[in-house]
CSV table of C-alpha atoms and ligand atoms in Angstrom, one decimal:
chain,number,residue,atom,x,y,z
A,1,MET,CA,-23.4,11.2,-26.4
A,2,ARG,CA,-20.8,10.8,-23.6
A,3,ILE,CA,-17.4,10.6,-25.2
A,4,LEU,CA,-14.0,10.2,-23.4
A,5,VAL,CA,-11.2,11.8,-25.4
A,6,THR,CA,-7.7,10.8,-24.6
A,7,GLY,CA,-5.1,13.3,-25.7
A,8,GLY,CA,-7.9,15.9,-26.2
A,9,ALA,CA,-5.6,18.8,-25.5
A,10,GLY,CA,-3.2,18.1,-28.4
A,11,TYR,CA,-3.2,19.4,-31.9
A,12,ILE,CA,-5.8,17.1,-33.5
A,13,GLY,CA,-7.6,16.4,-30.2
A,14,SER,CA,-8.4,20.1,-29.6
A,15,HIS,CA,-9.8,20.6,-33.1
A,16,THR,CA,-12.0,17.5,-32.7
A,17,LEU,CA,-13.1,18.5,-29.3
A,18,LEU,CA,-14.4,21.8,-30.7
A,19,GLN,CA,-16.5,20.0,-33.2
A,20,LEU,CA,-17.8,17.5,-30.6
A,21,LEU,CA,-18.9,20.3,-28.4
A,22,ARG,CA,-20.5,22.1,-31.3
A,23,GLU,CA,-22.5,18.9,-31.9
A,24,GLN,CA,-23.6,19.0,-28.3
A,25,HIS,CA,-21.7,15.9,-27.1
A,26,ASP,CA,-20.7,15.5,-23.5
A,27,VAL,CA,-16.9,15.2,-23.3
A,28,LEU,CA,-14.3,14.2,-20.8
A,29,VAL,CA,-10.7,15.0,-21.8
A,30,PHE,CA,-8.1,12.6,-20.4
A,31,ASP,CA,-4.6,14.0,-21.0
A,32,ASN,CA,-1.3,14.2,-19.1
A,33,PHE,CA,-0.3,17.4,-20.9
A,34,SER,CA,3.1,15.9,-21.8
A,35,ASN,CA,2.8,17.5,-25.3
A,36,SER,CA,0.1,20.1,-24.9
A,37,SER,CA,-1.1,23.1,-22.9
A,38,PRO,CA,-4.2,23.5,-20.8
A,39,GLU,CA,-4.5,26.9,-22.6
A,40,ALA,CA,-5.7,25.0,-25.7
A,41,LEU,CA,-8.6,23.6,-23.7
A,42,LYS,CA,-9.4,27.0,-22.3
A,43,ARG,CA,-9.6,28.4,-25.8
A,44,VAL,CA,-11.8,25.5,-27.0
A,45,LYS,CA,-14.2,26.3,-24.2
A,46,GLN,CA,-14.4,29.9,-25.3
A,47,LEU,CA,-14.8,29.0,-29.0
A,48,ALA,CA,-17.5,26.5,-28.4
A,49,ASN,CA,-19.1,28.4,-25.5
A,50,ALA,CA,-19.5,25.1,-23.8
A,51,ASP,CA,-17.9,23.3,-20.9
A,52,PHE,CA,-16.5,19.8,-20.5
A,53,GLU,CA,-14.7,17.7,-18.0
A,54,VAL,CA,-10.9,17.3,-17.8
A,55,CYS,CA,-9.0,14.6,-16.0
A,56,GLU,CA,-5.2,15.1,-15.9
A,57,GLY,CA,-3.7,11.6,-16.1
A,58,ASP,CA,-1.6,9.1,-18.0
A,59,ILE,CA,-3.2,6.4,-20.0
A,60,GLN,CA,-0.8,3.9,-18.4
A,61,ASP,CA,-2.3,4.7,-15.0
A,62,SER,CA,-5.1,2.1,-14.7
A,63,VAL,CA,-6.4,3.5,-11.4
A,64,ARG,CA,-6.8,7.0,-12.8
A,65,LEU,CA,-8.4,5.7,-15.9
A,66,SER,CA,-10.8,3.6,-13.9
A,67,ASP,CA,-11.8,6.6,-11.8
A,68,ALA,CA,-12.5,8.6,-15.0
A,69,PHE,CA,-14.5,5.8,-16.6
A,70,GLY,CA,-16.4,5.1,-13.3
A,71,THR,CA,-17.5,8.7,-12.8
A,72,PHE,CA,-18.0,9.8,-16.4
A,73,LYS,CA,-19.4,6.5,-17.8
A,74,PRO,CA,-18.5,7.2,-21.4
A,75,GLU,CA,-20.4,5.5,-24.3
A,76,ALA,CA,-17.5,5.9,-26.6
A,77,VAL,CA,-13.8,6.7,-26.7
A,78,ILE,CA,-11.7,8.7,-29.1
A,79,HIS,CA,-8.1,7.7,-28.5
A,80,PHE,CA,-5.5,10.4,-29.6
A,81,ALA,CA,-3.0,10.1,-26.6
A,82,GLY,CA,0.4,8.9,-27.5
A,83,LEU,CA,3.9,9.9,-28.5
A,84,LYS,CA,4.4,10.7,-32.2
A,85,ALA,CA,8.0,11.8,-33.1
A,86,VAL,CA,9.6,9.3,-35.5
A,87,GLY,CA,13.2,10.3,-34.7
A,88,GLU,CA,12.6,10.2,-30.9
A,89,SER,CA,11.0,6.7,-31.3
A,90,ASN,CA,14.3,5.4,-32.7
A,91,GLU,CA,16.2,6.8,-29.7
A,92,LYS,CA,13.6,5.7,-27.0
A,93,PRO,CA,11.7,2.7,-28.4
A,94,LEU,CA,10.7,1.3,-25.0
A,95,GLU,CA,9.1,4.6,-24.0
A,96,TYR,CA,7.1,4.5,-27.2
A,97,TYR,CA,6.0,0.9,-26.7
A,98,ALA,CA,5.1,1.7,-23.0
A,99,GLN,CA,3.1,4.8,-23.6
A,100,ASN,CA,1.5,3.9,-26.9
A,101,VAL,CA,1.1,0.2,-26.8
A,102,SER,CA,0.8,-0.5,-23.0
A,103,GLY,CA,-1.2,2.7,-22.6
A,104,SER,CA,-3.7,1.6,-25.2
A,105,ILE,CA,-4.0,-1.8,-23.5
A,106,GLU,CA,-4.8,-0.1,-20.2
A,107,LEU,CA,-7.4,2.0,-22.0
A,108,LEU,CA,-9.1,-1.1,-23.6
A,109,LYS,CA,-9.1,-2.9,-20.2
A,110,ALA,CA,-10.8,0.1,-18.6
A,111,MET,CA,-13.3,0.2,-21.5
A,112,GLU,CA,-14.2,-3.4,-20.9
A,113,ARG,CA,-14.4,-3.0,-17.1
A,114,HIS,CA,-16.9,-0.2,-17.6
A,115,ASP,CA,-18.8,-1.7,-20.5
A,116,CYS,CA,-17.7,0.8,-23.1
A,117,LYS,CA,-17.7,-0.8,-26.5
A,118,ARG,CA,-17.0,1.9,-29.1
A,119,ILE,CA,-13.5,3.3,-29.9
A,120,VAL,CA,-12.0,5.5,-32.7
A,121,PHE,CA,-8.2,5.3,-32.8
A,122,SER,CA,-5.7,7.7,-34.3
A,123,SER,CA,-3.6,5.5,-36.5
A,124,SER,CA,-1.3,6.8,-39.3
A,125,ALA,CA,-0.4,6.2,-42.9
A,126,THR,CA,3.0,5.4,-41.6
A,127,VAL,CA,1.8,1.9,-40.9
A,128,TYR,CA,2.1,1.2,-44.7
A,129,GLY,CA,5.8,1.8,-45.0
A,130,GLU,CA,7.4,1.8,-48.5
A,131,ALA,CA,4.7,1.9,-51.2
A,132,LYS,CA,4.2,-1.3,-53.2
A,133,TYR,CA,1.6,0.7,-55.2
A,134,LEU,CA,-0.1,4.1,-55.0
A,135,PRO,CA,-2.5,5.3,-53.8
A,136,TYR,CA,-2.3,3.3,-50.6
A,137,ASP,CA,-5.6,1.5,-50.1
A,138,GLU,CA,-6.5,-0.2,-46.8
A,139,GLN,CA,-5.4,-3.6,-48.2
A,140,HIS,CA,-1.9,-2.4,-48.8
A,141,PRO,CA,0.7,-4.5,-46.8
A,142,LEU,CA,1.7,-3.0,-43.4
A,143,GLN,CA,5.4,-2.7,-43.0
A,144,PRO,CA,6.2,0.4,-40.8
A,145,THR,CA,9.9,1.3,-40.9
A,146,ASN,CA,10.4,2.8,-37.4
A,147,PRO,CA,9.3,2.1,-33.7
A,148,TYR,CA,6.6,4.9,-33.8
A,149,GLY,CA,5.0,3.3,-36.9
A,150,ARG,CA,5.3,-0.2,-35.3
A,151,THR,CA,3.4,1.0,-32.2
A,152,LYS,CA,0.5,2.1,-34.5
A,153,HIS,CA,0.6,-1.2,-36.3
A,154,PHE,CA,0.6,-3.2,-33.0
A,155,ILE,CA,-2.2,-1.1,-31.5
A,156,GLU,CA,-4.3,-1.6,-34.6
A,157,GLU,CA,-3.9,-5.4,-34.3
A,158,ILE,CA,-4.6,-5.3,-30.5
A,159,ILE,CA,-7.8,-3.3,-31.1
A,160,ARG,CA,-8.8,-5.7,-33.9
A,161,ASP,CA,-8.4,-8.7,-31.5
A,162,TRP,CA,-10.2,-6.9,-28.7
A,163,ALA,CA,-13.1,-6.0,-31.0
A,164,ALA,CA,-13.3,-9.6,-32.2
A,165,SER,CA,-13.4,-11.0,-28.7
A,166,TYR,CA,-15.8,-8.5,-27.1
A,167,ARG,CA,-19.4,-9.0,-28.1
A,168,GLY,CA,-20.9,-5.8,-29.5
A,169,ALA,CA,-17.6,-3.9,-29.7
A,170,SER,CA,-17.0,-1.6,-32.6
A,171,ALA,CA,-13.7,0.1,-33.5
A,172,VAL,CA,-12.5,2.4,-36.3
A,173,LEU,CA,-8.8,2.8,-37.0
A,174,LEU,CA,-8.4,6.1,-38.7
A,175,ARG,CA,-5.1,6.1,-40.8
A,176,TYR,CA,-4.3,9.8,-41.1
A,177,PHE,CA,-2.2,11.0,-44.0
A,178,ASN,CA,-0.5,14.4,-43.3
A,179,PRO,CA,-2.6,16.6,-41.0
A,180,VAL,CA,-2.0,20.3,-41.3
A,181,GLY,CA,-3.9,23.6,-40.9
A,182,ALA,CA,-5.7,25.2,-38.0
A,183,ASP,CA,-9.2,26.3,-36.9
A,184,ALA,CA,-10.4,29.2,-39.0
A,185,SER,CA,-10.6,31.3,-35.8
A,186,GLY,CA,-6.8,31.3,-35.5
A,187,ARG,CA,-7.2,30.6,-31.7
A,188,ILE,CA,-6.1,26.9,-31.8
A,189,GLY,CA,-3.4,25.2,-33.9
A,190,GLU,CA,-0.3,23.1,-33.9
A,191,ASP,CA,2.2,24.2,-31.4
A,192,PRO,CA,5.4,22.1,-31.6
A,193,ASN,CA,7.6,22.1,-28.5
A,194,ASP,CA,10.8,22.3,-30.3
A,195,ILE,CA,12.1,22.9,-33.8
A,196,PRO,CA,9.3,21.4,-35.9
A,197,ASN,CA,10.0,18.0,-37.7
A,198,ASN,CA,7.1,18.4,-40.1
A,199,LEU,CA,7.0,20.5,-43.2
A,200,VAL,CA,4.1,22.9,-42.7
A,201,PRO,CA,4.9,24.0,-39.1
A,202,TYR,CA,8.5,24.5,-40.3
A,203,ILE,CA,7.5,26.6,-43.2
A,204,SER,CA,5.2,28.7,-41.1
A,205,GLN,CA,8.0,29.4,-38.6
A,206,VAL,CA,10.2,30.5,-41.4
A,207,ALA,CA,7.5,32.8,-42.7
A,208,VAL,CA,7.0,34.4,-39.3
A,209,GLY,CA,10.7,34.9,-38.8
A,210,ARG,CA,11.4,32.3,-36.0
A,211,LEU,CA,13.5,30.2,-38.4
A,212,LYS,CA,15.9,31.3,-41.1
A,213,HIS,CA,15.1,29.0,-44.0
A,214,LEU,CA,13.5,25.7,-44.8
A,215,ASN,CA,15.8,22.8,-45.6
A,216,VAL,CA,14.2,20.9,-48.5
A,217,PHE,CA,15.0,17.2,-48.0
A,218,GLY,CA,16.0,16.2,-51.5
A,219,ASN,CA,15.0,17.4,-55.0
A,220,ASP,CA,15.9,14.2,-56.9
A,221,TYR,CA,12.8,12.1,-56.2
A,222,ASP,CA,10.7,10.8,-59.0
A,223,THR,CA,8.0,13.5,-58.6
A,224,ARG,CA,6.8,16.5,-60.7
A,225,ASP,CA,9.6,18.8,-59.3
A,226,GLY,CA,11.9,16.3,-57.6
A,227,THR,CA,10.7,17.1,-54.1
A,228,GLY,CA,8.6,14.7,-51.8
A,229,GLU,CA,4.9,14.5,-52.5
A,230,ARG,CA,2.4,14.1,-49.7
A,231,ASP,CA,-1.4,13.9,-49.2
A,232,TYR,CA,-2.1,16.8,-46.8
A,233,ILE,CA,-5.4,16.8,-44.9
A,234,HIS,CA,-6.9,19.9,-43.2
A,235,VAL,CA,-7.3,19.3,-39.5
A,236,GLU,CA,-10.9,20.6,-39.6
A,237,ASP,CA,-11.7,17.9,-42.2
A,238,LEU,CA,-9.9,15.3,-40.1
A,239,ALA,CA,-11.8,16.4,-37.0
A,240,ARG,CA,-15.1,15.9,-38.9
A,241,ALA,CA,-13.9,12.4,-39.9
A,242,HIS,CA,-13.9,11.5,-36.1
A,243,LEU,CA,-17.5,12.5,-35.7
A,244,ALA,CA,-18.4,10.4,-38.7
A,245,ALA,CA,-16.4,7.5,-37.3
A,246,ILE,CA,-18.0,7.8,-33.9
A,247,ASN,CA,-21.5,7.6,-35.6
A,248,PHE,CA,-20.3,4.6,-37.6
A,249,THR,CA,-19.4,2.7,-34.5
A,250,GLY,CA,-23.0,3.1,-33.3
A,251,GLU,CA,-24.2,1.4,-36.4
A,252,THR,CA,-21.8,-1.5,-36.7
A,253,THR,CA,-19.7,-4.0,-34.8
A,254,GLY,CA,-16.2,-5.3,-35.5
A,255,CYS,CA,-13.2,-3.3,-36.6
A,256,GLU,CA,-12.4,-1.2,-39.7
A,257,ALA,CA,-9.2,0.6,-40.8
A,258,ILE,CA,-10.0,3.7,-42.9
A,259,ASN,CA,-7.7,6.1,-44.7
A,260,ILE,CA,-8.2,9.8,-44.0
A,261,GLY,CA,-6.7,11.9,-46.8
A,262,THR,CA,-7.7,13.9,-49.8
A,263,GLY,CA,-6.4,11.6,-52.5
A,264,GLN,CA,-4.5,14.6,-53.9
A,265,GLY,CA,-0.8,15.2,-53.4
A,266,ALA,CA,1.4,18.3,-53.1
A,267,THR,CA,5.2,18.5,-53.3
A,268,VAL,CA,7.4,20.4,-50.9
A,269,LEU,CA,7.9,23.2,-53.4
A,270,GLU,CA,4.2,23.4,-54.2
A,271,MET,CA,3.5,23.8,-50.4
A,272,VAL,CA,6.2,26.6,-50.2
A,273,ASN,CA,4.5,28.4,-53.1
A,274,ALA,CA,1.0,28.0,-51.6
A,275,PHE,CA,2.2,29.2,-48.2
A,276,GLU,CA,3.8,32.3,-49.8
A,277,SER,CA,0.6,33.2,-51.5
A,278,ALA,CA,-1.5,32.6,-48.4
A,279,SER,CA,0.8,34.6,-46.1
A,280,GLY,CA,2.2,37.3,-48.5
A,281,ARG,CA,5.6,36.5,-47.0
A,282,SER,CA,8.5,34.9,-48.7
A,283,VAL,CA,9.8,31.5,-47.5
A,284,ALA,CA,13.5,31.1,-48.0
A,285,TYR,CA,14.7,27.6,-48.7
A,286,LYS,CA,17.8,25.6,-49.4
A,287,ILE,CA,17.9,22.3,-51.2
A,288,GLY,CA,19.7,19.7,-49.0
A,289,PRO,CA,20.1,15.9,-48.9
A,290,ARG,CA,17.2,13.5,-48.5
A,291,ARG,CA,16.0,12.7,-45.0
A,292,ASP,CA,16.6,9.1,-43.9
A,293,GLY,CA,13.4,7.0,-44.0
A,294,ASP,CA,11.5,9.4,-46.4
A,295,VAL,CA,9.5,8.1,-49.3
A,296,ALA,CA,9.0,9.9,-52.6
A,297,ARG,CA,5.3,9.9,-52.6
A,298,SER,CA,2.4,9.2,-50.3
A,299,LEU,CA,-1.2,9.3,-51.4
A,300,ALA,CA,-4.5,8.0,-49.9
A,301,ALA,CA,-7.2,5.9,-51.6
A,302,VAL,CA,-10.2,7.6,-50.2
A,303,ARG,CA,-13.2,5.5,-51.4
A,304,LYS,CA,-13.5,3.5,-48.2
A,305,ALA,CA,-14.0,6.7,-46.1
A,306,GLU,CA,-16.6,7.9,-48.5
A,307,LYS,CA,-18.4,4.6,-48.6
A,308,LEU,CA,-18.4,3.7,-44.9
A,309,LEU,CA,-18.3,7.1,-43.2
A,310,GLY,CA,-20.0,9.3,-45.8
A,311,TRP,CA,-17.0,11.5,-45.3
A,312,LYS,CA,-14.9,13.4,-47.9
A,313,ALA,CA,-12.3,16.1,-47.5
A,314,GLN,CA,-13.7,19.6,-48.4
A,315,LEU,CA,-10.8,21.9,-47.8
A,316,ASN,CA,-7.8,22.5,-50.1
A,317,ILE,CA,-4.1,23.4,-49.9
A,318,ASP,CA,-4.9,27.1,-49.9
A,319,ASP,CA,-7.3,26.7,-46.9
A,320,MET,CA,-4.6,24.6,-45.1
A,321,CYS,CA,-1.9,27.3,-45.7
A,322,SER,CA,-4.1,30.3,-44.9
A,323,SER,CA,-5.4,28.8,-41.7
A,324,THR,CA,-1.9,27.8,-40.6
A,325,TRP,CA,-0.7,31.3,-41.3
A,326,ASN,CA,-3.6,32.9,-39.4
A,327,TRP,CA,-2.8,30.8,-36.3
A,328,GLN,CA,1.0,31.4,-36.6
A,329,PHE,CA,0.8,35.1,-37.2
A,330,THR,CA,-1.6,35.8,-34.4
A,331,ASN,CA,0.2,33.4,-32.0
A,332,PRO,CA,3.9,33.6,-33.0
A,333,ASN,CA,4.9,31.7,-29.9
A,334,GLY,CA,2.0,29.3,-29.9
A,335,TYR,CA,0.2,28.9,-26.6
A,336,THR,CA,3.1,30.4,-24.7
A,337,GLN,CA,2.7,34.1,-24.0
A,338,LYS,CA,6.1,35.9,-24.3
B,401,NAD,P1,-0.2,15.8,-29.9
B,401,NAD,O1,1.1,15.4,-29.3
B,401,NAD,O2,-0.5,17.3,-30.2
B,401,NAD,O3,-1.4,15.3,-29.0
B,401,NAD,C1,-1.3,14.1,-28.2
B,401,NAD,C2,-1.9,14.4,-26.9
B,401,NAD,O4,-1.8,13.3,-26.1
B,401,NAD,C3,-1.2,15.5,-26.1
B,401,NAD,O5,-2.1,16.4,-25.6
B,401,NAD,C4,-0.4,14.8,-25.0
B,401,NAD,O6,-0.2,15.6,-23.9
B,401,NAD,C5,-1.3,13.6,-24.8
B,401,NAD,N1,-0.6,12.4,-24.3
B,401,NAD,C6,0.6,11.9,-24.8
B,401,NAD,N2,0.9,10.8,-24.1
B,401,NAD,C7,0.0,10.6,-23.2
B,401,NAD,C8,-0.3,9.7,-22.1
B,401,NAD,N3,0.6,8.6,-22.0
B,401,NAD,N4,-1.4,9.8,-21.4
B,401,NAD,C9,-2.2,10.8,-21.5
B,401,NAD,N5,-2.1,11.8,-22.5
B,401,NAD,C10,-1.0,11.7,-23.3
B,401,NAD,O7,-0.4,14.9,-31.3
B,401,NAD,P2,-1.4,15.1,-32.4
B,401,NAD,O8,-0.7,15.6,-33.6
B,401,NAD,O9,-2.7,15.8,-32.0
B,401,NAD,O10,-1.7,13.6,-32.7
B,401,NAD,C11,-2.8,12.9,-32.1
B,401,NAD,C12,-2.7,11.4,-32.4
B,401,NAD,O11,-2.7,11.3,-33.8
B,401,NAD,C13,-1.4,10.7,-32.0
B,401,NAD,O12,-1.7,9.4,-31.5
B,401,NAD,C14,-0.6,10.7,-33.2
B,401,NAD,O13,0.3,9.6,-33.2
B,401,NAD,C15,-1.6,10.5,-34.3
B,401,NAD,N6,-1.2,11.0,-35.6
B,401,NAD,C16,-0.8,12.3,-35.7
B,401,NAD,C17,-0.3,12.7,-37.0
B,401,NAD,C18,0.2,14.1,-37.1
B,401,NAD,O14,0.8,14.4,-38.1
B,401,NAD,N7,-0.1,15.0,-36.2
B,401,NAD,C19,-0.3,11.8,-38.1
B,401,NAD,C20,-0.8,10.5,-37.9
B,401,NAD,C21,-1.2,10.1,-36.7
B,402,UD1,C1,6.2,12.4,-41.1
B,402,UD1,C2,6.6,11.1,-40.4
B,402,UD1,C3,5.5,10.1,-40.4
B,402,UD1,C4,4.2,10.8,-39.7
B,402,UD1,C5,3.9,12.1,-40.5
B,402,UD1,C6,2.8,12.9,-39.8
B,402,UD1,C7,9.1,10.8,-40.8
B,402,UD1,C8,10.1,10.1,-41.6
B,402,UD1,N1,7.8,10.5,-41.1
B,402,UD1,O1,5.9,12.0,-42.4
B,402,UD1,O2,5.8,9.0,-39.7
B,402,UD1,O3,3.1,10.0,-39.8
B,402,UD1,O4,5.1,12.9,-40.5
B,402,UD1,O5,2.4,13.9,-40.5
B,402,UD1,O6,9.3,11.7,-40.0
B,402,UD1,N2,10.3,18.1,-45.6
B,402,UD1,C9,11.3,19.0,-45.9
B,402,UD1,N3,11.9,19.8,-45.0
B,402,UD1,C10,11.5,19.7,-43.7
B,402,UD1,C11,10.4,18.9,-43.3
B,402,UD1,C12,9.9,18.0,-44.3
B,402,UD1,O7,11.7,19.0,-47.1
B,402,UD1,O8,12.0,20.5,-42.8
B,402,UD1,C13,9.7,17.3,-46.6
B,402,UD1,C14,9.8,15.8,-46.4
B,402,UD1,O9,11.0,15.3,-46.9
B,402,UD1,C15,8.5,15.2,-47.0
B,402,UD1,C16,7.5,16.4,-46.8
B,402,UD1,O10,8.3,17.5,-46.6
B,402,UD1,O11,8.7,15.1,-48.4
B,402,UD1,C17,6.6,16.2,-45.7
B,402,UD1,O12,7.3,15.9,-44.5
B,402,UD1,P1,6.7,15.7,-43.0
B,402,UD1,O13,5.8,16.9,-42.8
B,402,UD1,O14,7.8,15.5,-42.1
B,402,UD1,O15,5.7,14.4,-43.2
B,402,UD1,P2,6.1,12.9,-43.7
B,402,UD1,O16,7.5,12.8,-44.1
B,402,UD1,O17,5.1,12.5,-44.6
């Protein structure tokens, strides 16, 4: 199938791209490289031993989008492109609304102009906000607590309205829990530009010696050991979920929101231990205060993904930590050669 992938050079996009190519799909990557490197695409080509098209552009640029749709004529879109840092979204909310929300509207307009009716969108568990109950199922109220989360919520609603108004359209909103890990080859992985905000990239940079110690954000939560508990999902499993979702859009019309997680939680200290075992390195940490906006626990209800997509996570915490370590150890500076 011909699939246009926005943000395909990024962390989750590059892993999904690899699986799409291995399944013989024709792909065009549309990316402005604002948070990624063309090197990731080069490596995906090598790993898949397959070629694909690349269009450098911003999803807010309707002319560039139209050109890409006009020449490539995609049958479906996987939409990863967007900004994703919670803290930055508090400082630059308009930038987040412009790139994420307006950019998504331009994309949907281009799809309609070119008769493309199938989309899979990268949403986030962050749309749920404070848990009213756990695990979060897809019916849980949506109350995101920061501008980034609100952009995801608004885009979900926009896509839902678009799908309802456009005959034959089909959309899947994948609500990712906490994506971590890397491809087993160690050739592609998560490469944060700055000091990582998220736990696993931070731990791996401590293990490799780039950072001194992990700051554990609070050990007084109501969890097994007092540290925050999350539902980590291996990026390879997550990539597979996109292929299942694309197939699903071929069988249905309308719009479905679907959680993508394992249903199992791990605390910060459990992740530290798992990472130490996987890497054979020690991970120094200091207990510090809670981070503003953090919740104690986040866990996915996974039945809907199993029922509608026939998808279930297969990889565990050890796989997540060992693949992250393999990527970090062989690429201590990510895609930048130093
Ligand atoms: P990423 O930053 O690695 O990838 C995003 C890609 O989109 C990058 O290649 C970037 O250059 C590109 N991009 C950004 N703005 C663009 C624009 N305006 N036009 C064209 N390209 C643009 O992020 P990721 O971790 O791979 O996340 C992918 C998607 O999944 C994002 O929408 C993110 O919000 C969502 N998501 C990520 C996580 C996570 O923990 N990584 C969790 C939940 C949801
Ligand atoms: C964060 C984002 C969320 C986003 C998700 C993507 C915030 C408030 N939330 O969620 O919107 O969808 O990433 O994966 O930024 N931790 C530490 N020390 C660190 C980093 C994290 O102790 O240096 C702890 C956190 O307190 C949390 C756990 O590790 O308990 C996971 O944190 P993180 O990886 O940032 O993910 P989330 O907080 O779930």
